[in-house]
Structure formats: structure tokens, C-alpha cells
Short mmCIF file of C-alpha atoms in Angstrom, two decimals:
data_model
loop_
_atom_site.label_atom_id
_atom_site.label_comp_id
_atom_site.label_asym_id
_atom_site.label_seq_id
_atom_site.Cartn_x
_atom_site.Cartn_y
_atom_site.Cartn_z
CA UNK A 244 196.19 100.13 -23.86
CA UNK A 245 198.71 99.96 -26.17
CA UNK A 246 202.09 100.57 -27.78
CA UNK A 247 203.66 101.87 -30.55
CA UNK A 248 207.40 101.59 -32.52
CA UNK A 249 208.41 104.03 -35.77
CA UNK A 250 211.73 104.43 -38.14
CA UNK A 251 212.59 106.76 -40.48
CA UNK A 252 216.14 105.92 -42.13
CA UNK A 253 218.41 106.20 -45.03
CA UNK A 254 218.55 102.29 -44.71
CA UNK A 255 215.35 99.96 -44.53
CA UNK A 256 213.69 100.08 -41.62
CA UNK A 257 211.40 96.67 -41.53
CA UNK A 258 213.54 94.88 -38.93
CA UNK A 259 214.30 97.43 -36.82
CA UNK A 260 210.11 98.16 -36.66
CA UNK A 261 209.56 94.59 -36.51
CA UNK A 262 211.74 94.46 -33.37
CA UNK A 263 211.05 97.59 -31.68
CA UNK A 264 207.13 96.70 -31.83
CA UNK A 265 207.44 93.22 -30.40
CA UNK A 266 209.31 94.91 -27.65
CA UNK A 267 205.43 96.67 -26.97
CA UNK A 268 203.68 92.96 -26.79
CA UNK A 269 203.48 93.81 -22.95
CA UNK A 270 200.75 96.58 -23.80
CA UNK A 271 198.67 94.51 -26.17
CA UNK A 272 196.79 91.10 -26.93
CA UNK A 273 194.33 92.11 -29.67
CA UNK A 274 196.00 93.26 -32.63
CA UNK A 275 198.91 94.35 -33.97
CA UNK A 276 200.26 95.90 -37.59
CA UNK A 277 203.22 97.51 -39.45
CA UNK A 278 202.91 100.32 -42.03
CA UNK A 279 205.66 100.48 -44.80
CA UNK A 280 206.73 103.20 -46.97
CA UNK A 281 209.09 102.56 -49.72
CA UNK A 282 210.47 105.04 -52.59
CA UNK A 283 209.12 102.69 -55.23
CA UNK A 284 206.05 100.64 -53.64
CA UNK A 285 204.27 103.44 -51.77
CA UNK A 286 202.78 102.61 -48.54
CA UNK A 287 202.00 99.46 -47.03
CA UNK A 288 200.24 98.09 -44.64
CA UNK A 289 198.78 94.91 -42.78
CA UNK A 290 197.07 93.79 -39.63
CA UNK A 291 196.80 90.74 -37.73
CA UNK A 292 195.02 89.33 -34.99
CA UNK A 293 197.72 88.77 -31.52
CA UNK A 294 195.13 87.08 -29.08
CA UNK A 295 196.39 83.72 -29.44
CA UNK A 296 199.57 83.61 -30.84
CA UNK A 297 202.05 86.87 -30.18
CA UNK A 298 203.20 89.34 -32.11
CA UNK A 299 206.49 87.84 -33.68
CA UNK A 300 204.88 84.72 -35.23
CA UNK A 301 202.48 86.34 -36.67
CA UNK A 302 204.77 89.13 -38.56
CA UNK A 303 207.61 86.45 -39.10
CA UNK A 304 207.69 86.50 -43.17
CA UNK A 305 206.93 90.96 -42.85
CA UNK A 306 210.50 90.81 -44.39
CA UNK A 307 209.78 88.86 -47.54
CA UNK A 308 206.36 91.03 -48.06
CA UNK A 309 207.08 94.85 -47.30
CA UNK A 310 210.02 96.63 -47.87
CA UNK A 311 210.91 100.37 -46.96
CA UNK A 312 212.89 103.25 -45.56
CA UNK A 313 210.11 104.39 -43.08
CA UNK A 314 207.78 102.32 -41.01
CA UNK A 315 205.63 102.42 -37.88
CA UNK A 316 204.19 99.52 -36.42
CA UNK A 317 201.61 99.03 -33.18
CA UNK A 318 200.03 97.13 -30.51
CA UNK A 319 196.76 97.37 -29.33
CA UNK A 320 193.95 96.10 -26.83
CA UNK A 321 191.77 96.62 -29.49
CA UNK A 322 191.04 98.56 -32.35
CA UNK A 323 192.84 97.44 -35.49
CA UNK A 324 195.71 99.87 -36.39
CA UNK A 325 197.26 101.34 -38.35
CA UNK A 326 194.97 101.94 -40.36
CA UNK A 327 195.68 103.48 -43.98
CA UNK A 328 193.70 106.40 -45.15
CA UNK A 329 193.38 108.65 -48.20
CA UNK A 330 192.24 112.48 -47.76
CA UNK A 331 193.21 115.68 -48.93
CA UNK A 332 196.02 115.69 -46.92
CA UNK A 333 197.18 112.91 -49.22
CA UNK A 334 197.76 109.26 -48.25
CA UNK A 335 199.11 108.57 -44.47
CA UNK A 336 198.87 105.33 -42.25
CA UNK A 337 197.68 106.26 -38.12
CA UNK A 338 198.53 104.73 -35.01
CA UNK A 339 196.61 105.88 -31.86
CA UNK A 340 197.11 105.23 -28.02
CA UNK A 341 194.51 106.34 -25.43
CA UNK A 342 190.86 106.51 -25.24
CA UNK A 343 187.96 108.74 -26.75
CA UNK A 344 185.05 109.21 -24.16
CA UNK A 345 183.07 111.62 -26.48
CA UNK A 346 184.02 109.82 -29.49
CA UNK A 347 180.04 108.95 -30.27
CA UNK A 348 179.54 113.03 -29.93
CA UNK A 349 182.53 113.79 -31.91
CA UNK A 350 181.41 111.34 -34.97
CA UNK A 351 177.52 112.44 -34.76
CA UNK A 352 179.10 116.27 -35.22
CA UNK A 353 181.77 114.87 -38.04
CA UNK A 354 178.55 113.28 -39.67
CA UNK A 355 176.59 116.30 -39.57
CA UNK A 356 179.10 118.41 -40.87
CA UNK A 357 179.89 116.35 -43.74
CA UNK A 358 176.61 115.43 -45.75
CA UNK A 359 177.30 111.93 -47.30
CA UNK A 360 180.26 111.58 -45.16
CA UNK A 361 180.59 107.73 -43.57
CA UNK A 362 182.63 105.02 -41.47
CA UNK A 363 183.08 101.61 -41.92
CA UNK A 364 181.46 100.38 -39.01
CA UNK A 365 182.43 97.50 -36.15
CA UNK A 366 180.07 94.68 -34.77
CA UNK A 367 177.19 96.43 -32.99
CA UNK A 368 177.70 100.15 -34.94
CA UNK A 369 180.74 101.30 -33.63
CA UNK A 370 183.17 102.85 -35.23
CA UNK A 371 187.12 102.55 -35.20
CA UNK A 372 188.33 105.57 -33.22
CA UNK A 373 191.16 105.25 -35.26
CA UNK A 374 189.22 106.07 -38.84
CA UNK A 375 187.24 109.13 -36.38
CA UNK A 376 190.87 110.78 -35.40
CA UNK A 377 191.88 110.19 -38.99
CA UNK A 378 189.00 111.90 -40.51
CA UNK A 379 188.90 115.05 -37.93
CA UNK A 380 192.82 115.71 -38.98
CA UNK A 381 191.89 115.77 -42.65
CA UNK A 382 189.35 118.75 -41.76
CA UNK A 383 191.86 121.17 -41.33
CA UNK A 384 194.86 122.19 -43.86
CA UNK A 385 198.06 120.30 -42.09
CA UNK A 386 198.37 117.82 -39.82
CA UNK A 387 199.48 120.21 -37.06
CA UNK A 388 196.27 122.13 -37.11
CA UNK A 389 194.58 118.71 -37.85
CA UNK A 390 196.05 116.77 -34.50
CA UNK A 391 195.47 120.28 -32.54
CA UNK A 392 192.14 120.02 -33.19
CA UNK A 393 191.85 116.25 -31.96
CA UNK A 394 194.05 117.47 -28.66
CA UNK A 395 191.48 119.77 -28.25
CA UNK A 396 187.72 118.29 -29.26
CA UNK A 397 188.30 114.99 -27.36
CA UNK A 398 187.42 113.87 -23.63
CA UNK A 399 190.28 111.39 -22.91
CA UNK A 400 194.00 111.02 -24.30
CA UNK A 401 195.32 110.37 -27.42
CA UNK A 402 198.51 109.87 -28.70
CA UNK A 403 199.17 109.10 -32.10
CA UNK A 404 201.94 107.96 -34.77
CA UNK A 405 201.48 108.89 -38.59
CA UNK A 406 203.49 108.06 -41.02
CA UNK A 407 203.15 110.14 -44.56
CA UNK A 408 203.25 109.28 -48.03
CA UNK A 409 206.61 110.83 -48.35
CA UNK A 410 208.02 108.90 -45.77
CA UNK A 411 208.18 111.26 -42.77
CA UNK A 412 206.89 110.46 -39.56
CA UNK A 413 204.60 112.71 -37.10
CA UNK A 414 204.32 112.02 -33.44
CA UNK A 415 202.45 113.54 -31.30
CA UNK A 416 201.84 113.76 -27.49
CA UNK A 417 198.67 113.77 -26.00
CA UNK A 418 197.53 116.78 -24.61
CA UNK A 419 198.52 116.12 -20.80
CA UNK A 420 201.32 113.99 -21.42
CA UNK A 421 199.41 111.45 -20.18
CA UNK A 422 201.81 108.27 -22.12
CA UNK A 423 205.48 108.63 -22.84
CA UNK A 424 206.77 109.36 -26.43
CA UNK A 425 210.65 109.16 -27.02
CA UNK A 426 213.00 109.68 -29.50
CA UNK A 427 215.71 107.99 -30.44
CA UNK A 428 218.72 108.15 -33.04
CA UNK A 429 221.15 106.87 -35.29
CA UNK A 430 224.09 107.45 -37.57
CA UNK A 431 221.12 106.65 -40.35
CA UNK A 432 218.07 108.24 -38.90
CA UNK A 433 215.69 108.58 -35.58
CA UNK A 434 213.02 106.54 -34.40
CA UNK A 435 210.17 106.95 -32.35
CA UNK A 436 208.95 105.13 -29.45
CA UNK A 437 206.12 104.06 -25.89
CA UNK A 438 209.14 102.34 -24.43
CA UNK A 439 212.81 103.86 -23.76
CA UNK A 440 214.32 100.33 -23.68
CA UNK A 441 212.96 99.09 -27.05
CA UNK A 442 214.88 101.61 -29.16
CA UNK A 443 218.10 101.36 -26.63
CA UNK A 444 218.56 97.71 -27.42
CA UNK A 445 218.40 98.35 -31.33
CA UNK A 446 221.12 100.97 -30.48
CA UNK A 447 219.78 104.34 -31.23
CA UNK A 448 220.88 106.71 -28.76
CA UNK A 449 218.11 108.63 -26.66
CA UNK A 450 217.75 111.67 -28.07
CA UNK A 451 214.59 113.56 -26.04
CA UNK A 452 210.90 112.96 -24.66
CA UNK A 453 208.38 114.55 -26.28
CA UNK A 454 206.56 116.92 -23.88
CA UNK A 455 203.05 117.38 -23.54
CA UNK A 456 201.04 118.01 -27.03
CA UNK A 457 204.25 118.43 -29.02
CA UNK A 458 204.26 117.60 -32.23
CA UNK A 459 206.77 117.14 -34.52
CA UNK A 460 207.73 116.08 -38.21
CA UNK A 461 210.72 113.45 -38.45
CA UNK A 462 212.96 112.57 -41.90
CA UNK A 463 215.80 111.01 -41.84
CA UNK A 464 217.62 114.75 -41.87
CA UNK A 465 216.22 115.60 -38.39
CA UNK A 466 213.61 116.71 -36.18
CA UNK A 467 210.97 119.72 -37.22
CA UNK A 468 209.06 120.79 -33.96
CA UNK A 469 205.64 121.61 -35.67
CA UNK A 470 204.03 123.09 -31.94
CA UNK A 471 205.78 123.53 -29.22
CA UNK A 472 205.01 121.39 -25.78
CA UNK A 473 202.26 122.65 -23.48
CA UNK A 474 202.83 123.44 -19.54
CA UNK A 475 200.33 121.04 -17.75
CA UNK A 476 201.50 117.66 -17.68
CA UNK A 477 199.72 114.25 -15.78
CA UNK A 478 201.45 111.80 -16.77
CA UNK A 479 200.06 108.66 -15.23
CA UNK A 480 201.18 106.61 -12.58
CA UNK A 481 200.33 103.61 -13.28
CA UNK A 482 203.03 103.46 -16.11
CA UNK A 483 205.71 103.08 -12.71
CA UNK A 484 203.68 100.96 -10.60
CA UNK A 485 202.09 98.33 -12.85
CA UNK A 486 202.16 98.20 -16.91
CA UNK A 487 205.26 100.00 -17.89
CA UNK A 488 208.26 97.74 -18.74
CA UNK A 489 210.62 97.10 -15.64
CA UNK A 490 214.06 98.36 -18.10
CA UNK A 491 212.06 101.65 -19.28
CA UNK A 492 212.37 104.87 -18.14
CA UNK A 493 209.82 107.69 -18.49
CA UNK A 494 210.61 111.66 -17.30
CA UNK A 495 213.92 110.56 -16.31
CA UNK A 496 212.80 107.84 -13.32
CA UNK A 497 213.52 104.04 -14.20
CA UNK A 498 210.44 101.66 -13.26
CA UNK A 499 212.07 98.89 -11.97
CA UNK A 500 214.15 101.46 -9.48
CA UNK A 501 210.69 102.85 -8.88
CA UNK A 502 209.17 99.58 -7.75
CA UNK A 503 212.25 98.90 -5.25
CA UNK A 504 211.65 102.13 -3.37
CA UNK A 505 207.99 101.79 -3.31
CA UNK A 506 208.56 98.40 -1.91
CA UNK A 507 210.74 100.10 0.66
CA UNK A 508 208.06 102.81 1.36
CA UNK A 509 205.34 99.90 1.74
CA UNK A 510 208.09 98.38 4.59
CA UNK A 511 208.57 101.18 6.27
CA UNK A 512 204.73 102.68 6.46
CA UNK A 513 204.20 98.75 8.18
CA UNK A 514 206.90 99.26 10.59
CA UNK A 515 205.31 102.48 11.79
CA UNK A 516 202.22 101.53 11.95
CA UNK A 517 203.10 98.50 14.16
CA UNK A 518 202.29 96.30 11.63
CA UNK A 519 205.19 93.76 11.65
CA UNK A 520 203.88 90.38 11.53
CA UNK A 521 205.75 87.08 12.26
CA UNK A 522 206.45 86.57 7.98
CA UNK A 523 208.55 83.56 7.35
CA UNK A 524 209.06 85.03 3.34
CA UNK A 525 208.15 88.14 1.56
CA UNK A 526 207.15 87.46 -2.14
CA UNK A 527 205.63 89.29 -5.00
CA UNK A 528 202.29 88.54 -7.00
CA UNK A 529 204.29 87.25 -10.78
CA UNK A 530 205.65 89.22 -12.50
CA UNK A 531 205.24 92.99 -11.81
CA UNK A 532 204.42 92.59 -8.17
CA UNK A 533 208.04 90.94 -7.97
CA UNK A 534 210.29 94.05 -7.88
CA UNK A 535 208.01 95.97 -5.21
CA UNK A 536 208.57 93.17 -3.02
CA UNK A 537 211.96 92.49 -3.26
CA UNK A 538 212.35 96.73 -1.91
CA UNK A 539 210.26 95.28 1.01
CA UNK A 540 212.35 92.44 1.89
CA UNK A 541 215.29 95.06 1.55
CA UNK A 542 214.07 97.18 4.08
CA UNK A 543 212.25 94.64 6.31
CA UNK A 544 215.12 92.46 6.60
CA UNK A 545 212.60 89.43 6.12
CA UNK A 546 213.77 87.19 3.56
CA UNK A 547 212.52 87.13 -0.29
CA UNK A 548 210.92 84.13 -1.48
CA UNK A 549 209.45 83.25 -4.82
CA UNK A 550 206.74 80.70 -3.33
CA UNK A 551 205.32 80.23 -6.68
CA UNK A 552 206.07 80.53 -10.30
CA UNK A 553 204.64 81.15 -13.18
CA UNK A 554 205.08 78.80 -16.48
CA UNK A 555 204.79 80.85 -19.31
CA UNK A 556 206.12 78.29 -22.19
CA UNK A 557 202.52 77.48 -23.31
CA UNK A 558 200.77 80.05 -21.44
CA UNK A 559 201.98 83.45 -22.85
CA UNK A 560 200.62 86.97 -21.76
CA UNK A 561 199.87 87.55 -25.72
CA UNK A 562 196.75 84.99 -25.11
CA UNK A 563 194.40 86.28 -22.80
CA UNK A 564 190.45 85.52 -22.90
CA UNK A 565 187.90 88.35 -22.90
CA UNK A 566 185.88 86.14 -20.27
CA UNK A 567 186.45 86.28 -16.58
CA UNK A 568 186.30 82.45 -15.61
CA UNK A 569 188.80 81.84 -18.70
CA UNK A 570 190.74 83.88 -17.38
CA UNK A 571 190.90 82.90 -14.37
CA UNK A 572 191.49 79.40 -14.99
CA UNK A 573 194.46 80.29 -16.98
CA UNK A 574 196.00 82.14 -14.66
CA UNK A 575 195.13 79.27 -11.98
CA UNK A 576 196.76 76.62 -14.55
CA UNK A 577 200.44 79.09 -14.83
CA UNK A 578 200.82 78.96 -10.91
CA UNK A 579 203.73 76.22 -9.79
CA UNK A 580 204.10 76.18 -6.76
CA UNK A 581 207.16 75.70 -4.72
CA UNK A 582 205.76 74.06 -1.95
CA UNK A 583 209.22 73.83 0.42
CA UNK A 584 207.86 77.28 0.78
CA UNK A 585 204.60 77.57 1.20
CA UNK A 586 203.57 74.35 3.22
CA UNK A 587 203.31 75.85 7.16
CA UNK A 588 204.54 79.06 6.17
CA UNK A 589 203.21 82.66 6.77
CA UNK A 590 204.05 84.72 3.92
CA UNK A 591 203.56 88.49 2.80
CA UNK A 592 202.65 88.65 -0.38
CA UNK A 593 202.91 92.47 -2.63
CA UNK A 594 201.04 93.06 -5.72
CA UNK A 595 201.01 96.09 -8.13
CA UNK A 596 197.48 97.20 -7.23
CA UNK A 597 194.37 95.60 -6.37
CA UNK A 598 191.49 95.79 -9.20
CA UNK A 599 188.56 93.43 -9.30
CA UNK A 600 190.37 91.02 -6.74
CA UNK A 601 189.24 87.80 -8.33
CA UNK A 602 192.26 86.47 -9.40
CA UNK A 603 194.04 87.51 -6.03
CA UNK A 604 191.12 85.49 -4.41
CA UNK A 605 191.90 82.42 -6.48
CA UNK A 606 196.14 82.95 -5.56
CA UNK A 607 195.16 83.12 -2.42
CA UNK A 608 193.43 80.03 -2.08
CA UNK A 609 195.91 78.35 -4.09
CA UNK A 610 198.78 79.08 -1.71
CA UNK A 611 196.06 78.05 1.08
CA UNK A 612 195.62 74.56 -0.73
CA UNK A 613 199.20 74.09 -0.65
CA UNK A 614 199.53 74.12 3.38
CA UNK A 615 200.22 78.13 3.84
CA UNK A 616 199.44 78.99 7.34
CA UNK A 617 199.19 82.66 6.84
CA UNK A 618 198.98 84.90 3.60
CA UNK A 619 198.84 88.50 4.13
CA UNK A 620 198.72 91.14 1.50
CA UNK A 621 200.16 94.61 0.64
CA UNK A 622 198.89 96.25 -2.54
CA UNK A 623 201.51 98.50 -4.17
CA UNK A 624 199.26 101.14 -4.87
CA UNK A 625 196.55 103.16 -3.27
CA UNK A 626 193.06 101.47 -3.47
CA UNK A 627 191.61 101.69 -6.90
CA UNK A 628 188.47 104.03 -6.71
CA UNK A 629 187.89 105.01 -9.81
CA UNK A 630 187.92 103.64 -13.42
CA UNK A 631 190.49 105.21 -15.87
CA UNK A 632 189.21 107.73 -18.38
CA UNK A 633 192.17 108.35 -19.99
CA UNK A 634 193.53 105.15 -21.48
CA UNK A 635 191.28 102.22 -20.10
CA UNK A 636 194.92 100.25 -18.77
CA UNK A 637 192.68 98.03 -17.37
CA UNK A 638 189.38 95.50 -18.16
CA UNK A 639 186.84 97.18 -15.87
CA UNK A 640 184.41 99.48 -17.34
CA UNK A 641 181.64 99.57 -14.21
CA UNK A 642 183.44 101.05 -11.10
CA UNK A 643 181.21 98.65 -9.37
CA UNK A 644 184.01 95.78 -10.42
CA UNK A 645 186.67 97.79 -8.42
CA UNK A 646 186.58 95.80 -5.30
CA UNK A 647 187.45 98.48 -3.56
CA UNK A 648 184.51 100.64 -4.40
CA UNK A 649 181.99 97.93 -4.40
CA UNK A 650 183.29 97.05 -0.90
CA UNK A 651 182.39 100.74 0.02
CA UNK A 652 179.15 100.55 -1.21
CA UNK A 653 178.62 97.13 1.06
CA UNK A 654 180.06 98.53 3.93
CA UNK A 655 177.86 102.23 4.03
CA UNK A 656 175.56 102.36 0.53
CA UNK A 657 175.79 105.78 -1.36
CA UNK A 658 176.53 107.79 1.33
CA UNK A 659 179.87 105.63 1.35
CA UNK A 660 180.84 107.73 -1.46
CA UNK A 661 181.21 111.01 -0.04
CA UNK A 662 183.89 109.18 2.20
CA UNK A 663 186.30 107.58 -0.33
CA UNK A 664 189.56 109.67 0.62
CA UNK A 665 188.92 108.08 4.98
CA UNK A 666 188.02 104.82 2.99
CA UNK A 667 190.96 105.07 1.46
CA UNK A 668 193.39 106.00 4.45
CA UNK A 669 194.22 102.99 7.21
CA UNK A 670 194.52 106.08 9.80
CA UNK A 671 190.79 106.48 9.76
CA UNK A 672 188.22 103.99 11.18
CA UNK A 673 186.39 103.81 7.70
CA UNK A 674 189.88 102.81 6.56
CA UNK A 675 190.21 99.78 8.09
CA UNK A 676 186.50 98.88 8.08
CA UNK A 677 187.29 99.03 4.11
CA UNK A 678 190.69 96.70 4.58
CA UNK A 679 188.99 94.61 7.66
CA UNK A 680 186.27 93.92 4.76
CA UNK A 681 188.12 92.87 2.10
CA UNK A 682 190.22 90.85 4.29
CA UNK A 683 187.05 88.73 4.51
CA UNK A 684 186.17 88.60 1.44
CA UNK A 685 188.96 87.46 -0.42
CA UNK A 686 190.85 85.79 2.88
CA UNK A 687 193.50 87.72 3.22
CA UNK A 688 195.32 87.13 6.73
CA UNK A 689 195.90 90.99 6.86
CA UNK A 690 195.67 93.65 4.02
CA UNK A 691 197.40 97.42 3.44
CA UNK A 692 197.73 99.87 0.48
CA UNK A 693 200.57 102.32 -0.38
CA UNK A 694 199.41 105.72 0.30
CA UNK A 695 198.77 107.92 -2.18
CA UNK A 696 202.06 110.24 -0.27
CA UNK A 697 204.17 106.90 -0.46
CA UNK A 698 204.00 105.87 -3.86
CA UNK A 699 204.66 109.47 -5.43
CA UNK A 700 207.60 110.10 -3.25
CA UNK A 701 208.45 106.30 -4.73
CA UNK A 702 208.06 107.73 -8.28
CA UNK A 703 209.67 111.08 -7.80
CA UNK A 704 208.44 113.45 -10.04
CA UNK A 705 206.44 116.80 -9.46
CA UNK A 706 203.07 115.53 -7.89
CA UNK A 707 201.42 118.33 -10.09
CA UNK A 708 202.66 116.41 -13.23
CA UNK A 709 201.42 113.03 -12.35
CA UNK A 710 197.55 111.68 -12.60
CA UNK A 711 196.53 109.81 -10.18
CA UNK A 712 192.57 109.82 -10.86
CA UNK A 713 192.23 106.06 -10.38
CA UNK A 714 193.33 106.52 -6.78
CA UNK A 715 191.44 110.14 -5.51
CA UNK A 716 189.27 110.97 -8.53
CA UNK A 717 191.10 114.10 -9.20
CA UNK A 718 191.47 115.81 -12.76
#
């Protein structure tokens, strides 16, 4: 994933970029950078590595070494960004959010269209899809016709950020709407954001979302629409129920508001279904799991508990390693536990989904360890079937590290995937064979999912405008 933060003002616009883009560190742990663009000096630009140290230290002195009226700066999982490029449509530095499936096809056709043309090129060949987006928008005559034709050659989602060398911005949407893009403004200007609350607390005023594959040019003057929004929109849902920011708000529905009702939802589905269990304390997975339980304890009447904490001093998000058992130990070493309750208590814990499971396996046993008599758990989101081919939010690429999948393949082979919609409903015998299973696995006391129903009523938005391919493998 990732996030993104521009200004374009009559006054400078370094600390307001600075600030808006650590306000993204939630979306990113690779690498981050800030584009400039000043009257006098041109453009600027510079990149650092975030994965063990976050964003703000490393850009602390970007006020003493780039100066300028316009700026755009980014997070990002993992390409380095923005990158600066020179082409006939003049100088311009590009951010990007989203993922290229086809991007191998894409840059063998680029390459075969353009004799002599080349890349810089990664570790192992590849090539920044950055520099590939960049280079198909400097085919065509304008940037318009130039980002159209990215909206429309790749497999995936992209949405990007350019800033030009006279000091305007572009944004544009990606083609489904898939990630948020907001504007926001000032007595000096307008600025350009992923998350609603970032530009809110520098106090610009929101303005308007862009809607899908809209593009437009900003000055400091105003807003130029440069094409006009499409109709389809699937906006994902995962932006509610797991990695948007709890204070954000994306087609007009809060997250943290969202995560309350789900919660709710989650309570009520357990009540029907006879599933009220003797819980001493409801409690959330730390930290995005928190709010979804706390709407469960509201409508449950049980009481909310934090039965652990995490210590985040030393052990920021911003420094997470690429290998599993790292990672796992880290997140082993930030669980405190409270143990006045935990020890001889059964307790209902909710999380925001349930990936690969492993590090739900290793909470669980932790809270075990620490005298828990029972620890049952309600995921609050569907089970995850499918791998994201939109924007990659998460680390799996081999749907066989979804838990839930690879369970279904234990429980019934191939055939078991002809069957993932009764897999993933507890109404259906294959249902609970698939939460029975799991259960097992990663000793769980009891298990449930949201529906896929429950958690868009909980987001409340036009099902037709929300993907939710992770969750039914539908386009």
C-alpha cells in the first residue's frame, strides 16, 4: 500500500507536506519522499529508506534543504517514489498508489515500441512501476490523455500524484475508485490528499472527493477538472474495516463509526445464532481490532476489557521485518499483558480480519500462557478467500497463505474450491467444518466471521460501489 500528501500555495508549502505525509506513516514502512518546486530552484526531490526509523526522523532537516510553493510527498510499501522524470511533457515528479498486474506485459510492449528505449532496473530485473506509468504518460500529448491511457492499459489500480515543473499539481483517481483522493483548501491554496483527517488537522477545509478516474489540474487559483469522473465505482472495503485511519472518512462514512456498528452487527449475528458464551471481557486484537470490539461490548452488554497492550515506544509500526519469524517475534515482544484480566478468565477477542493466522496463533497462546481459561474469536470481516489484485494491502502473494483457503483445501482438496461462498457461510455445514477447523488449528475456544451482508450494512454505502473481491472473488 501506500499514501500520499500534496500542496500547492501562494506560501511555502514544505511543512505543511512534511506534516500531511507523516500523517500517511500508517500505509507505509519502506520508503518515503517529498518533491519540491520552487520559482527559483526548480524541482526537487529526495528519498529515504522508513523501515527502521519512521518517516519524521528521517525528513527532520527537509526544511533547511528544499524550499517551495508546491510539493507532494509519499509513503510506500515499496517502490521508491516520487520519482523525478524528464520527457517531452517537460520535467514532473510521480507518486503512485495501487498495483500493476500486467506491468511485465505493459513494459515488454513500451520496449518494443520504443527502439533503444530503457529502465533503470531493480535487484532481480524488475523495474519501478513508478518509471513504467511515468514513461506510458509521456507517449501521449498531455497528461490527461497520458494518465487515460494508464487507467485504461493496466490490470490493477493506480492512483497517482504529479506535480509539474510549473508548480501545478495533477491527481488522479484510479479507474474504479478503488482508494480515496480528497481535496482540501485554504485562504492560500488547496491540497491534495489518501486521508481526510491529515489535511483537516493542518486546517484546510474539505473541499470534495475525487470520483472515479477524475482528473484534475490544481494551482493555487483553483481547480481545472481535466476528465470528468466515471460511473462504476468499487471502492474497497478494507479501507473501513482494517487499514484506513480510525479519524478518516471516505464517501462520506467515518471508519472509526464504521468499526462500532460492525462490532454491533458481529453482537447481534452471535445472539441469533445462539452463540452467547459465558465471556467474562470482550477485547479487541491492538490496535484496529479495538473499535470493532468496543460496538460488541455495546450491544452485548458484556464488559470491554483491554487484556493486553501493546508498547510501541521502541517498537514502532514504521519497523516491520520482511521475514515471518521476525515478525512474529516482534509482535510477541509488544504484547503486555494485564494479567488481573486474563488469569482464569474467558474472553472474546475481535480482530479486523483473519489473514495468514500466525500471529493470531502466537496471541492466542500468549493469553493461554498467562492463565486464560477460554479465548474465543470473532473476525471482523468475512473470511479472506482471495488475494488482493488491486493494491496488495496485505503481505500474502500465494492464496495458499490465506488460512482460510488453505484450510479449504485440507478440509475437501480442489473440489473445496467450487464451495468457497458455503465455506464461507456458518449457516452451511461446510461453514462450520471450515470454522470447527481452524478452531483447531490455531486454538481458538470458538471462532465466527462477519458476513459479507453484515459488514456492508456496517459500512453503508451502495454495495454496487464497494469491492469486496478478497471476501467472494467477485470483479
Amino acid at each position: 500500500m501506500g499514501g500520499f500528501f500534496g500542496v500547492v500555495s501562494k506560501r511555502e508549502a514544505i511543512s505543511d507536506v512534511f506534516f500531511g505525509t507523516d500523517y500517511h506513516s500508517h500505509l507505509g514502512t519502506h520508503r518515503a519522499g517529498i518533491a519540491a518546486y520552487d520559482a527559483q530552484i526548480g524541482l526537487q526531490r529526495e528519498i529515504k529508506s522508513i523501515q527502521n526509523a519512521p518517516f519524521r526522523t528521517k525528513f527532520e532537516h527537509v526544511f533547511e534543504e528544499m524550499h517551495g510553493t508546491s510539493a507532494i510527498g509519499c509513503i510506500s510499501d515499496y517502490y521508491p517514489q516520487p520519482l523525478l522524470i524528464r520527457s517531452s511533457l517537460g520535467v514532473f515528479a510521480l507518486c503512485v498508489i495501487g498495483e500493476i498486474n500486467n506491468a511485465e506485459e505493459l513494459l515488454k510492449q513500451y520496449l518494443e515500441q520504443s527502439p533503444g528505449g530503457h529502465f533503470d532496473a531493480m535487484t532481480g530485473g524488475k523495474v519501478n512501476i513508478i518509471e513504467l506509468v511515468a514513461a506510458m504518460i509521456s507517449q501521449k500529448e498531455n497528461f490527461c490523455d497520458g494518465i487515460r491511457c494508464v487507467q485504461n492499459a493496466i490490470e490493477g489500480s493506480v492512483t497517482m500524484l504529479i506535480l509539474k515543473e510549473d508548480g501545478k499539481l495533477i491527481a488522479a483517481r484510479d479507474k474504479l475508485g478503488r482508494l480515496p483522493v480528497m481535496i482540501g483548501s485554504d485562504d492560500d491554496g488547496y491540497c491534495v490528499s489518501f486521508e481526510s483527517f491529515a489535511f483537516q488537522k493542518l486546517e484546510y477545509v474539505p473541499l470534495r472527493e475525487l470520483g472515479p478516474a477524475e482528473i484534475v489540474e490544481i494551482s493555487s487559483d483553483g481547480i481545472v477538472q481535466l476528465s470528468e469522473p466515471g460511473e462504476s465505482m468499487k471502492i474497497c472495503s478494507f479501507l473501513w474495516s482494517y487499514y484506513g485511519y480510525p479519524t478518516s472518512t471516505y464517501e462520506g462514512k467515518n471508519v472509526e463509526v464504521m468499526r462500532y456498528r460492525n462490532g454491533q452487527i458481529l453482537a447481534e449475528n452471535d445472539r441469533a445464532n445462539g452463540e452467547d458464551q459465558d465471556i467474562d471481557y470482550i477485547s479487541g486484537v491492538p490496535d484496529s481490532g479495538t473499535p470493532h470490539a468496543i460496538g460488541y461490548a455495546q450491544e452485548s452488554g458484556i464488559p470491554f476489557a483491554r487484556a493486553f497492550i501493546k508498547y510501541t515506544p521502541t517498537w514502532s509500526r514504521s519497523f516491520i521485518p520482511s521475514g515471518q519469524k521476525e515478525r512474529n517475534k516482534i509482535a510477541k515482544m509488544k504484547q503486555i499483558p494485564v494479567h488481573e484480566l486474563i488469569k482464569n478468565k474467558s474472553l472474546l477477542f475481535v480482530d479486523d480480519s483473519i489473514v495468514r493466522g500466525t500471529q493470531l496463533k502466537e496471541t492466542v497462546e500468549f493469553l493461554y500462557s498467562h492463565g486464560a481459561k477460554a479465548v474465543h474469536i470473532r473476525s471482523a470481516c468475512p473470511p479472506i478467500m482471495y488475494n488482493c489484485p488491486y493494491l496488495g494491502f496485505t503481505r500474502a502473494r500465494n492464496e495458499m497463505e490465506l488460512i482460510a483457503r488453505r484450510t479449504v483445501i485440507e478440509l475437501e482438496g480442489e473440489e473445496g474450491l467450487s464451495h468457497l461462498d458455503e465455506y464461507s457461510d456458518s449457516s452451511t455445514e461446510r461453514g462450520q467444518k471450515l470454522r470447527n477447523a481452524i478452531c483447531e488449528k490455531l486454538h481458538f475456544s470458538s471462532l465466527e466471521f462477519q458476513s459479507l451482508e453484515g459488514i456492508i450494512k456496517a459500512i453503508g454505502i451502495d454495495p454496487k460501489k464497494l469491492c469486496t473481491y478478497c471476501w467472494n472473488g467477485k470483479e
